[in-house]
Short mmCIF file of C-alpha atoms and ligand atoms in Angstrom, two decimals:
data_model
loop_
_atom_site.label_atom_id
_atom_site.label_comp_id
_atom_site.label_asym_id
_atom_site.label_seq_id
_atom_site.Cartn_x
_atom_site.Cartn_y
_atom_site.Cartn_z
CA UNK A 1 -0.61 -9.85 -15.62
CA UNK A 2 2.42 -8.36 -18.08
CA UNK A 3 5.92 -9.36 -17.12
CA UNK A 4 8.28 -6.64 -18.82
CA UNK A 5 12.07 -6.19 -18.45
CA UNK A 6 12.79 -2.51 -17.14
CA UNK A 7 12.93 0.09 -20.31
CA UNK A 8 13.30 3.50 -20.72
CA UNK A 9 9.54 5.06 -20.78
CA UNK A 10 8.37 8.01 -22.91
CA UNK A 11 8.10 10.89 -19.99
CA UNK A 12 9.54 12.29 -17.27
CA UNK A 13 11.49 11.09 -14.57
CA UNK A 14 9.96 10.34 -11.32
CA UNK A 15 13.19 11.15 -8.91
CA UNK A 16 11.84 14.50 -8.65
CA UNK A 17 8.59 14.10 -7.52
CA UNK A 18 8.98 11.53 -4.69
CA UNK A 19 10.98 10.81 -1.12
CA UNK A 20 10.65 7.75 -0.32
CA UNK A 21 9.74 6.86 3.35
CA UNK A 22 12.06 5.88 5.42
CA UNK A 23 14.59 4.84 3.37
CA UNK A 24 17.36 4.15 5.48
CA UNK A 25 15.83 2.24 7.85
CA UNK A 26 14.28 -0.36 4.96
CA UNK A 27 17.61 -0.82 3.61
CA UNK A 28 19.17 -1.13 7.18
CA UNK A 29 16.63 -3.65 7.92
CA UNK A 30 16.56 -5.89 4.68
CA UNK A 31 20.31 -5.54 4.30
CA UNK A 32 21.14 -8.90 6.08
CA UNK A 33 19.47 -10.79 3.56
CA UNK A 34 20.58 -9.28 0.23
CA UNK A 35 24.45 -9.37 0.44
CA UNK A 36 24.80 -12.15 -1.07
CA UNK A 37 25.10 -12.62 -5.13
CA UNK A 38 21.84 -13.68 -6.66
CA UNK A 39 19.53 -11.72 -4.11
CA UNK A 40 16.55 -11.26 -4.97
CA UNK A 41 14.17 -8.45 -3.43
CA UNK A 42 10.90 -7.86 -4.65
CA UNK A 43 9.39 -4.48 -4.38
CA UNK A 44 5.37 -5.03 -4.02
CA UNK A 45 4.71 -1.46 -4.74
CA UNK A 46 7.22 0.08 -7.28
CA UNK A 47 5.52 3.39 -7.18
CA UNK A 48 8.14 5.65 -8.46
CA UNK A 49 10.67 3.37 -7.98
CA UNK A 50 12.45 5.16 -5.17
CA UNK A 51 13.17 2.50 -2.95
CA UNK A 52 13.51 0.40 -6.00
CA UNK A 53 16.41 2.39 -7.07
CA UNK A 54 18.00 2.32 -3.29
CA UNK A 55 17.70 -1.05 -3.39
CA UNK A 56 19.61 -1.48 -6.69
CA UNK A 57 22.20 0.86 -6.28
CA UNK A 58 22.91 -0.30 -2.30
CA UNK A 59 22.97 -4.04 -2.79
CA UNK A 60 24.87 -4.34 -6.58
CA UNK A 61 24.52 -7.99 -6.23
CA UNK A 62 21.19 -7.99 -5.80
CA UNK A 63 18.42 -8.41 -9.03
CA UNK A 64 15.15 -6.62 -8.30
CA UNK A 65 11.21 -7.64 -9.14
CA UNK A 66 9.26 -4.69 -8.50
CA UNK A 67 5.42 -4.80 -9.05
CA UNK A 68 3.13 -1.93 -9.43
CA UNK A 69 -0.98 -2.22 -10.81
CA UNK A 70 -0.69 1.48 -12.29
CA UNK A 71 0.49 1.29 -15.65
CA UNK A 72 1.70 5.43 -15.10
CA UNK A 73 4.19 4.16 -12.15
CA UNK A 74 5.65 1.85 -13.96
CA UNK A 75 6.30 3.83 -17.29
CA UNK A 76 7.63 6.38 -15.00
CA UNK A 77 9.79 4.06 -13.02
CA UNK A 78 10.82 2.08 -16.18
CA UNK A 79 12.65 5.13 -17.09
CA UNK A 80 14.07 5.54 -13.67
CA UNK A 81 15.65 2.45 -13.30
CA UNK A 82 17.00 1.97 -17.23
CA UNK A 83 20.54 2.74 -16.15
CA UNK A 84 20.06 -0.72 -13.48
CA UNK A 85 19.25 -2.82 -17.37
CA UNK A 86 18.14 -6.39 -16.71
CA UNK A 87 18.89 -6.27 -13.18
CA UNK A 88 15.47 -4.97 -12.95
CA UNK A 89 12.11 -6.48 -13.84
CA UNK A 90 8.89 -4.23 -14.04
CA UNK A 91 5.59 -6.16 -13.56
CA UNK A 92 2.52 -4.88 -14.23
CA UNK A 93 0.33 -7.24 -11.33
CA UNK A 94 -1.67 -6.29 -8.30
CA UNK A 95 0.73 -7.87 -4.97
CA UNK A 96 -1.41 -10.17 -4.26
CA UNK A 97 -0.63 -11.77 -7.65
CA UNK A 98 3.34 -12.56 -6.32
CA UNK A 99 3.53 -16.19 -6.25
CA UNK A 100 2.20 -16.17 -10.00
CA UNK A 101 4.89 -13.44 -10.67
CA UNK A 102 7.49 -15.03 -9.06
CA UNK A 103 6.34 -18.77 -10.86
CA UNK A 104 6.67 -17.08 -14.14
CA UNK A 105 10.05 -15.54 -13.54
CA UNK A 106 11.51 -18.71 -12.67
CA UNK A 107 12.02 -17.66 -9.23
CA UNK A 108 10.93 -19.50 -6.36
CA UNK A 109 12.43 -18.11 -3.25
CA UNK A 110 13.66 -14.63 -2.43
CA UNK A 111 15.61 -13.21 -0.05
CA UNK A 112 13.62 -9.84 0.53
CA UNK A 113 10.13 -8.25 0.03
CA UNK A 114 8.92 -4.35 0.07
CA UNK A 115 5.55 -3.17 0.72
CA UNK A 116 4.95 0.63 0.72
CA UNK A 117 1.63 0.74 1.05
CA UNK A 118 -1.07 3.33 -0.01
CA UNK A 119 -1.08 5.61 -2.33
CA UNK A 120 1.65 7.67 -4.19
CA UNK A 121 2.83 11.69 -4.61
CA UNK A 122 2.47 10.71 -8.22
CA UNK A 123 -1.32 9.68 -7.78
CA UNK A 124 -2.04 12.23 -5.26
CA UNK A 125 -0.50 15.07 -7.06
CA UNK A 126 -2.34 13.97 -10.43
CA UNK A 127 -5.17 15.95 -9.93
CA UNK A 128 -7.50 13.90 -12.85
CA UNK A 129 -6.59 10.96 -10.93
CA UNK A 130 -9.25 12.28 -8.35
CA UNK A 131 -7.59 10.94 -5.02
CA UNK A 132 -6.91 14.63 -3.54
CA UNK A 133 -9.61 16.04 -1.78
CA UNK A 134 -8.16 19.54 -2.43
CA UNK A 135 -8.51 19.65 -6.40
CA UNK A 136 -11.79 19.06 -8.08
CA UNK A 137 -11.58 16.14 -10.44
CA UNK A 138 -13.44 13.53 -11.46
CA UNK A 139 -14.24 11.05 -8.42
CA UNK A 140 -12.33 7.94 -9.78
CA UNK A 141 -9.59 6.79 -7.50
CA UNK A 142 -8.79 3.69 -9.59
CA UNK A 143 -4.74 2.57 -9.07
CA UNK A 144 -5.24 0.87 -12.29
CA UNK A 145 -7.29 2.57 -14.70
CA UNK A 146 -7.93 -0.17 -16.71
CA UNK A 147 -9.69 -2.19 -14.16
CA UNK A 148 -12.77 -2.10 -11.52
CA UNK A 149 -15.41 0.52 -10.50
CA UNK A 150 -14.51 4.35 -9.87
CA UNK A 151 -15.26 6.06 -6.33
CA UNK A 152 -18.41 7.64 -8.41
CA UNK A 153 -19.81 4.31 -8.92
CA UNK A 154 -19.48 3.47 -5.36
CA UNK A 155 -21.12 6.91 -4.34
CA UNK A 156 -24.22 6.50 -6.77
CA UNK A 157 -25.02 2.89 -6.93
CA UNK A 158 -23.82 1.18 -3.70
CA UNK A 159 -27.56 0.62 -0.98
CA UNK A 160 -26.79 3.63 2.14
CA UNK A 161 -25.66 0.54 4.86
CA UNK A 162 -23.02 -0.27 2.60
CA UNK A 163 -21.49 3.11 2.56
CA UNK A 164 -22.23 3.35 6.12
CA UNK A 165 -19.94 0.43 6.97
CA UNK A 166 -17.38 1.71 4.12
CA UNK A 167 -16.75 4.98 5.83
CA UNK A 168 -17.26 3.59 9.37
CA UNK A 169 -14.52 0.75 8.68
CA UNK A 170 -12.34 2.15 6.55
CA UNK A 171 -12.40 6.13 7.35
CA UNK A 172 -12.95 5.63 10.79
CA UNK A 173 -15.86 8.30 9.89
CA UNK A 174 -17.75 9.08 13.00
CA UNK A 175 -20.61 10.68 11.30
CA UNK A 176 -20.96 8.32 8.34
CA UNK A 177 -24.41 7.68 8.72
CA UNK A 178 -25.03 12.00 8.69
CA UNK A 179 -22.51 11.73 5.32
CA UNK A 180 -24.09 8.96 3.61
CA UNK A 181 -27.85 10.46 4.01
CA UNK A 182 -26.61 13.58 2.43
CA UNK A 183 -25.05 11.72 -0.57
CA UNK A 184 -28.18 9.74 -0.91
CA UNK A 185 -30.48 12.89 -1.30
CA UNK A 186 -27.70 14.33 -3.28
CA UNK A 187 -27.25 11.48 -5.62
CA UNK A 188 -31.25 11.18 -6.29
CA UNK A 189 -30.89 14.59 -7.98
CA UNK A 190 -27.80 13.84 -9.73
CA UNK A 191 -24.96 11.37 -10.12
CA UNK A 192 -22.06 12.43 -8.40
CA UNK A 193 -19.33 12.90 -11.13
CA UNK A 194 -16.27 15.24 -9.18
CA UNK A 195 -14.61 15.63 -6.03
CA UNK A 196 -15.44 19.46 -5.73
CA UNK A 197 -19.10 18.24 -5.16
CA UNK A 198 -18.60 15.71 -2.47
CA UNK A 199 -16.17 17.80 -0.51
CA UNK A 200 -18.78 20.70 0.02
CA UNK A 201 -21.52 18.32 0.92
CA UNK A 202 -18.87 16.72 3.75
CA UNK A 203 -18.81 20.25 4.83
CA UNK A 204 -22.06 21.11 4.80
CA UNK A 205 -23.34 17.77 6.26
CA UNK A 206 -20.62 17.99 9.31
CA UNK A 207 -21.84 19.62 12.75
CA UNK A 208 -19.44 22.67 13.53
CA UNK A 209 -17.75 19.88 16.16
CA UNK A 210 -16.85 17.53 14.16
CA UNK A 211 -15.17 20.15 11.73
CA UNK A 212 -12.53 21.43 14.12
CA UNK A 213 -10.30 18.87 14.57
CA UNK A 214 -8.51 16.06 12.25
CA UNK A 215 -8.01 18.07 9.12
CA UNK A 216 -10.03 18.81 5.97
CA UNK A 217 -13.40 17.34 6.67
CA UNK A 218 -13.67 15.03 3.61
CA UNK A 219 -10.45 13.18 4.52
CA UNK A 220 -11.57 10.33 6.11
CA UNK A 221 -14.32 9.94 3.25
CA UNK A 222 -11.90 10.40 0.43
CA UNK A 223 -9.52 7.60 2.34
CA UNK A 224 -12.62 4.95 2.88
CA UNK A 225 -13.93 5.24 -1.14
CA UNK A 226 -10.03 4.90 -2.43
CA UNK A 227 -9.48 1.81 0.13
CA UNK A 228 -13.07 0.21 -1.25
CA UNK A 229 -12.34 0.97 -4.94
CA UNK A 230 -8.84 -0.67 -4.67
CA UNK A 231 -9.81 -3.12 -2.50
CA UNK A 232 -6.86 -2.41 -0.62
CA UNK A 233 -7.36 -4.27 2.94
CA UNK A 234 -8.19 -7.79 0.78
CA UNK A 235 -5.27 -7.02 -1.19
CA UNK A 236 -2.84 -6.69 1.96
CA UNK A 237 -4.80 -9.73 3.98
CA UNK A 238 -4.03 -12.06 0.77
CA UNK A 239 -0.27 -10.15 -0.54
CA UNK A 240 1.83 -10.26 3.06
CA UNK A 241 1.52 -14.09 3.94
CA UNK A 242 2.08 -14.69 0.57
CA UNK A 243 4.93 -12.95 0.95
CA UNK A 244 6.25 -14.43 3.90
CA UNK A 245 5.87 -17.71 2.26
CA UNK A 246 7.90 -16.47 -0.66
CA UNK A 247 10.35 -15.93 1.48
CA UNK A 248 13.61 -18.41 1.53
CA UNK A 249 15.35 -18.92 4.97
CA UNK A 250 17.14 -15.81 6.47
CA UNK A 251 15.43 -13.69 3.71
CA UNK A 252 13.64 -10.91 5.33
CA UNK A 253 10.33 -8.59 5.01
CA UNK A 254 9.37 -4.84 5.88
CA UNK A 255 6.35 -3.31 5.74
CA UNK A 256 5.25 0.83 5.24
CA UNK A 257 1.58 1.16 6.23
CA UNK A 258 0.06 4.68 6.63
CA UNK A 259 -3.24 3.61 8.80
CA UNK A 260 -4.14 1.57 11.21
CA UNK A 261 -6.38 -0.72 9.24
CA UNK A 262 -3.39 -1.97 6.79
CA UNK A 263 -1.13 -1.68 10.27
CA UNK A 264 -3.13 -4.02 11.98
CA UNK A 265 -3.02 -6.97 9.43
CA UNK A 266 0.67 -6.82 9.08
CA UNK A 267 0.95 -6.77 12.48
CA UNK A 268 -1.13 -9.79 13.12
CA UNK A 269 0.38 -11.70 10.28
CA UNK A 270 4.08 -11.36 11.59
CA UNK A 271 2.78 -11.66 15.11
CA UNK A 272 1.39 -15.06 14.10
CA UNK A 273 4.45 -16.81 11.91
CA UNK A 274 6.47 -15.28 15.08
CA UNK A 275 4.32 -17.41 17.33
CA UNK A 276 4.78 -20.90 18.55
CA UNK A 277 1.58 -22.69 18.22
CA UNK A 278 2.20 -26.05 20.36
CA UNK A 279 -0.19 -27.30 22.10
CA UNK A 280 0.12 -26.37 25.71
CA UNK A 281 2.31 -28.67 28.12
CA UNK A 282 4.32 -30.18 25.97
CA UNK A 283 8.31 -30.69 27.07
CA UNK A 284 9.65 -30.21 23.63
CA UNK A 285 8.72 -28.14 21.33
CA UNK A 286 8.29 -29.99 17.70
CA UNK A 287 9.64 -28.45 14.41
CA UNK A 288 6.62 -27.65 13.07
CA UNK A 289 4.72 -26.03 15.83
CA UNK A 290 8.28 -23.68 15.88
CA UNK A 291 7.40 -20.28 15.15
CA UNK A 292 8.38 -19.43 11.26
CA UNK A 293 9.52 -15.73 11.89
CA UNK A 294 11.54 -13.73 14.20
CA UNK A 295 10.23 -9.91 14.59
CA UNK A 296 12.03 -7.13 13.37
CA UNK A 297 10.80 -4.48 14.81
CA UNK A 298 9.17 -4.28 18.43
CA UNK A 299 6.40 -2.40 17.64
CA UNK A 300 5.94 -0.10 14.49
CA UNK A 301 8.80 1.64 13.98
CA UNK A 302 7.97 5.43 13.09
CA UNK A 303 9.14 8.05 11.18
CA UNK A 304 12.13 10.72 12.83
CA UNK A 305 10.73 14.43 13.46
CA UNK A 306 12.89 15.43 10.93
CA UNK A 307 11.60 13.15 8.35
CA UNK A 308 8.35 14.68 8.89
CA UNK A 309 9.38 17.78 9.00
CA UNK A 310 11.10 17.34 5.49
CA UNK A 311 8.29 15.15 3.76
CA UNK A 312 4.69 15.43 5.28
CA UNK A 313 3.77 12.29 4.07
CA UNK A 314 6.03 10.40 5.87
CA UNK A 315 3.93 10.98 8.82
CA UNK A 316 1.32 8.38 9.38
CA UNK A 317 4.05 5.52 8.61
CA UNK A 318 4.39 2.85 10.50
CA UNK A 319 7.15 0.14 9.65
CA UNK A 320 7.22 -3.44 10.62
CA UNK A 321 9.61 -5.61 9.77
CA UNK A 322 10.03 -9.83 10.34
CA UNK A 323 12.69 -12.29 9.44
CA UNK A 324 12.01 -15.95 7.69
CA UNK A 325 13.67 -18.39 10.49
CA UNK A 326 12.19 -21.63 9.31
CA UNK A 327 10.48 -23.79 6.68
CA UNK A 328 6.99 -24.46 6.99
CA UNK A 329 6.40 -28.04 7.80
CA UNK A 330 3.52 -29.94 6.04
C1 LIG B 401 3.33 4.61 -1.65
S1 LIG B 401 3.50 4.16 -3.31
C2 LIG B 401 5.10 3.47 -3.44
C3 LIG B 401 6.18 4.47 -3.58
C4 LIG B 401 7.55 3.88 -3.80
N1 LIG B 401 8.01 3.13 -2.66
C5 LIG B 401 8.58 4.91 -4.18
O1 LIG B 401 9.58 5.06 -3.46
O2 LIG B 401 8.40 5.59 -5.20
C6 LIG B 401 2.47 2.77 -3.45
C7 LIG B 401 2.37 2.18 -4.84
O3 LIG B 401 1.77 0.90 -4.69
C8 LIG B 401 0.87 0.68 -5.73
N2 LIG B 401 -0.13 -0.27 -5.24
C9 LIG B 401 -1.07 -0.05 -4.31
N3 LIG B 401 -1.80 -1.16 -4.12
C10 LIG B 401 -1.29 -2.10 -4.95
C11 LIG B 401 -1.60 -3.47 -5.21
N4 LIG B 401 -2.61 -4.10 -4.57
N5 LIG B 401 -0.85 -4.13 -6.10
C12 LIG B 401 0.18 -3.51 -6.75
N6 LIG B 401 0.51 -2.22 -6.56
C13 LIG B 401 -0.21 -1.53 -5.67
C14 LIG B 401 0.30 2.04 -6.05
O4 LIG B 401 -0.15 2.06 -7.39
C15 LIG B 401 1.50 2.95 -5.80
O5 LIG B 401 2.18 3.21 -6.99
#
């Protein structure tokens, strides 16, 4: 982990190449909490720094923490958010690494937290960064390139069950099993090495059914190898109760996720610090069986039509948001 004070980076800037999702409604929602002077929010996935720089600019007495584990977003963000000085700090760290963040900043409450999950334009667009399905590239898919296995190792050396259960769980891939044979007799030959490879074997592999509806075929694939080389849904389980916990009283939390996988954790972790867990029948409810959060949003909250129809990948999102109402008990 590298703690760095915001600084102009070497290239361009990233306001041009980004909307971020449902702005308004994040800053609506976290607003309550970051009035105050000495505010802190933490942004868990800096990206390109455009909520980053909403935040700055909409709450002036607020300093922000903003965490990224691609070394590209943050050089790009860095430069975004120079003009905001030492209001801003830029940490390299994967989320689930907050509490150690926030222990070496000094910092041991704040009053709001961001998580955008997912991936960004910037990674998507970066065609050598091999997350698009629709550019052939090499297959790596890493957030951090400095770190951890590429989507080509998974392909050639994980045993067929294994990427079975990868594409079943995490792709919701109904013909995973037909996919995953095909890569195996594929991979025998040769190691895969690029995306263009992969994406015609999908097709090939697919019965003319299963091709008609839900997009490009090799979606759901290309979604399940990035979630298993980031190990994104271990990431989220360990990053948002952290989070909450990180959270002083009346400081408040909203969550972006962009499929039902990441959806469903947030969701149960808010339902469950929302929930009162007495023991059933007694009169009085004690303090520490008092439910820790109060919910946000009922529901996911989803993006307008017109937000969609401006910025197509504001579609899947899904925004949940909770409030810190009480200290835990011990
Ligand atoms: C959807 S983008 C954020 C975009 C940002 N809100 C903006 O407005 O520019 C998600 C970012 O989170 C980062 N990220 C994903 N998983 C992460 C993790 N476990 N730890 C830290 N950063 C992560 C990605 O590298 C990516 O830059």
């Amino acid at each position: 982990m590298r703690v760095r004070p915001a600084k102009r980076g070497p290239r361009m800037s990233g306001n041009t190449r980004h909307v971020p999702v449902m702005l308004r409604r994040c800053l609506d929602m976290l607003a309550p909490a970051l009035a105050e002077p000495g505010a802190v929010v933490v942004d868990c996935t800096l990206g390109l720094g455009g909520h980053s720089e909403a935040l700055l600019a909409t709450f002036p007495a607020a300093r922000l923490i903003a965490l990224d584990r691609d070394p590209s977003a943050l050089r790009l963000a860095g430069e975004r958010l120079a003009p905001y000085g030492d209001r801003a700090t830029l940490v390299h760290a994967v989320y689930d690494e907050l509490p150690e963040v926030l222990d070496r900043l000094g910092v041991p409450r704040v009053q709001g937290v961001l998580f955008d999950l997912g991936v960004s334009s910037m990674q998507l667009d970066e065609a050598d960064r091999g997350f698009a399905y629709a550019q052939d590239a090499p297959l790596d898919m890493r957030m951090d390139q400095t770190t951890g296995i590429s989507a080509a190792d998974v392909l050639n050396t994980y045993a067929p069950g294994e990427l079975v259960r990868i594409l079943r769980s995490y792709g919701e891939e109904k013909q995973a099993k037909r996919i995953v044979e095909a890569v195996v007799r594929e991979r025998a030959k040769e190691p895969f090495r690029n995306s263009a490879r992969l994406v015609e074997l999908i097709r090939e592999a697919l019965p003319q059914a299963a091709k008609r509806h839900g997009g490009n075929p090799a979606k759901r694939t290309f979604q399940a190898l990035r979630i298993e080389v980031n190990g994104e849904l271990a990431s989220v389980e360990r990053a948002v109760p952290a989070a909450v916990k990180a959270l002083a009283v009346g400081g408040r939390i909203a969550v972006l996720a962009y499929h039902s996988l990441e959806d469903r954790i947030v969701k149960q972790v808010f339902a469950a610090g929302a929930t009162n867990t007495a023991p059933p029948g007694l009169p009085v409810v004690p303090e520490q069986y008092q439910p820790r959060l109060k919910l946000l949003t009922r529901g996911a909250e989803l993006p307008t039509e017109e937000e969609v129809a401006e910025n197509r990948r504001a579609a899947p999102a899904r925004l949940r948001g909770a409030e810190r109402i009480r200290e835990d008990i011990a």
